[in-house]
Tab-separated table of C-alpha atoms in Angstrom:
chain	number	residue	atom	x	y	z
X	76	MET	CA	261.110	-119.841	-160.527
X	77	PHE	CA	260.131	-119.842	-156.711
X	78	SER	CA	264.441	-119.116	-156.334
X	79	ARG	CA	264.013	-115.841	-158.730
X	80	GLU	CA	260.632	-114.922	-156.954
X	81	VAL	CA	262.647	-114.955	-153.772
X	82	GLY	CA	265.592	-113.347	-155.201
X	83	THR	CA	263.729	-110.645	-156.349
X	84	LYS	CA	262.217	-109.784	-153.150
X	85	ALA	CA	264.909	-109.732	-151.164
X	86	ALA	CA	266.636	-107.335	-154.084
X	87	ARG	CA	263.356	-105.191	-153.241
X	88	LYS	CA	263.872	-105.312	-149.399
X	89	LEU	CA	267.595	-104.275	-149.695
X	90	LYS	CA	266.687	-101.630	-152.153
X	91	ALA	CA	264.132	-100.299	-149.666
X	92	GLN	CA	266.278	-100.567	-146.663
X	93	ARG	CA	269.143	-98.204	-148.716
X	94	ASN	CA	266.616	-95.493	-150.030
X	95	ALA	CA	264.859	-95.376	-146.304
X	96	THR	CA	263.141	-92.244	-145.978
X	97	PRO	CA	264.023	-90.045	-143.056
X	98	GLY	CA	261.175	-89.774	-140.325
X	99	VAL	CA	259.254	-87.380	-138.307
X	100	TRP	CA	262.319	-87.937	-135.503
X	101	PHE	CA	264.691	-86.911	-137.920
X	102	GLY	CA	262.967	-83.464	-139.212
X	103	LEU	CA	262.083	-83.001	-135.605
X	104	GLY	CA	266.094	-83.437	-134.643
X	105	MET	CA	267.300	-81.317	-137.618
X	106	MET	CA	264.909	-78.133	-136.217
X	107	GLY	CA	266.170	-78.214	-132.728
X	108	LEU	CA	269.552	-78.200	-134.073
X	109	VAL	CA	268.734	-75.277	-136.270
X	110	GLY	CA	267.017	-73.802	-133.175
X	111	TRP	CA	269.900	-74.234	-130.828
X	112	SER	CA	272.473	-72.721	-133.720
X	113	VAL	CA	270.519	-69.759	-133.584
X	114	ALA	CA	269.547	-69.691	-129.996
X	115	VAL	CA	273.009	-69.932	-128.558
X	116	PRO	CA	275.227	-67.045	-129.865
X	117	THR	CA	271.603	-64.911	-129.551
X	118	LEU	CA	271.898	-65.781	-125.929
X	119	LEU	CA	275.682	-65.145	-125.671
X	120	GLY	CA	275.418	-62.053	-127.544
X	121	ALA	CA	272.820	-60.988	-124.845
X	122	ALA	CA	274.715	-61.872	-121.751
X	123	LEU	CA	277.873	-60.400	-122.880
X	124	GLY	CA	275.996	-56.981	-123.661
X	125	LEU	CA	274.433	-57.055	-120.046
X	126	TRP	CA	277.702	-57.468	-118.583
X	127	LEU	CA	279.335	-54.451	-120.978
X	128	ASP	CA	276.311	-52.573	-120.029
X	129	ASN	CA	277.010	-53.382	-116.080
X	130	GLN	CA	280.463	-52.698	-116.713
X	131	HIS	CA	280.557	-49.738	-119.006
X	132	PRO	CA	277.249	-47.992	-118.948
X	133	GLY	CA	276.502	-45.642	-121.828
X	134	GLN	CA	274.399	-43.775	-124.254
X	135	TYR	CA	273.817	-47.248	-126.001
X	136	SER	CA	272.748	-50.296	-125.223
X	137	TRP	CA	275.114	-53.180	-125.657
X	138	THR	CA	272.701	-55.948	-124.850
X	139	LEU	CA	270.279	-54.704	-127.570
X	140	ALA	CA	273.647	-54.617	-130.135
X	141	LEU	CA	275.135	-57.629	-129.077
X	142	LEU	CA	271.983	-59.554	-128.983
X	143	MET	CA	271.143	-58.593	-132.687
X	144	ALA	CA	275.039	-59.283	-133.768
X	145	GLY	CA	274.157	-62.743	-132.135
X	146	LEU	CA	271.259	-63.041	-134.094
X	147	VAL	CA	272.673	-62.155	-137.284
X	148	ILE	CA	276.025	-64.666	-136.465
X	149	GLY	CA	273.499	-67.671	-135.598
X	150	CYS	CA	271.108	-67.181	-138.432
X	151	PHE	CA	274.417	-67.069	-141.102
X	152	ASN	CA	275.408	-70.375	-139.354
X	153	ALA	CA	271.941	-72.018	-139.508
X	154	TRP	CA	272.054	-70.987	-143.225
X	155	ILE	CA	275.560	-72.370	-143.730
X	156	TRP	CA	274.927	-75.827	-142.018
X	157	ILE	CA	271.486	-76.468	-143.700
X	158	ALA	CA	272.817	-75.321	-147.395
X	159	LYS	CA	275.842	-78.100	-146.457
X	160	GLU	CA	273.405	-80.664	-145.551
X	161	ASP	CA	271.442	-80.194	-148.325
X	162	ARG	CA	274.198	-80.289	-150.862
X	163	ALA	CA	275.237	-83.694	-149.170
X	164	MET	CA	271.466	-84.861	-149.608
X	165	ARG	CA	271.862	-83.883	-153.339
X	166	GLU	CA	274.972	-85.664	-153.622
X	167	GLU	CA	273.739	-88.696	-152.219
X	168	GLN	CA	270.798	-89.016	-154.215
X	169	GLU	CA	272.828	-88.400	-157.070
X	170	ASP	CA	274.934	-91.092	-156.645
X	171	LYS	CA	271.715	-93.463	-155.932
X	172	GLU	CA	270.511	-92.687	-159.452
X	173	ASP	CA	274.079	-93.374	-161.081
X	174	ASN	CA	274.188	-96.742	-159.349
X	175	ASP	CA	270.610	-97.529	-160.126
X	176	ASP	CA	271.443	-97.112	-163.566
């Protein structure tokens, strides 16, 4: 009787460790990664645009055009990365549900 109770508690503890929910720091880290994946291409586009405006001045602003292009590329990159992470989390959840049955 006592050994069964200890076994049940140990199994519950192992299951809780396997199914640990991500904490606040995990969420903040994810937001930081998404932010950087948008900010870096945007800033690179702006820097390239400034250089082109200084080298080849014209009627239109290279800075604004490449800043917008960098922003679009960064948002697309973040969208793909988040979709991939979401897919992996869903597959992991389905695997856990299949193993519990």
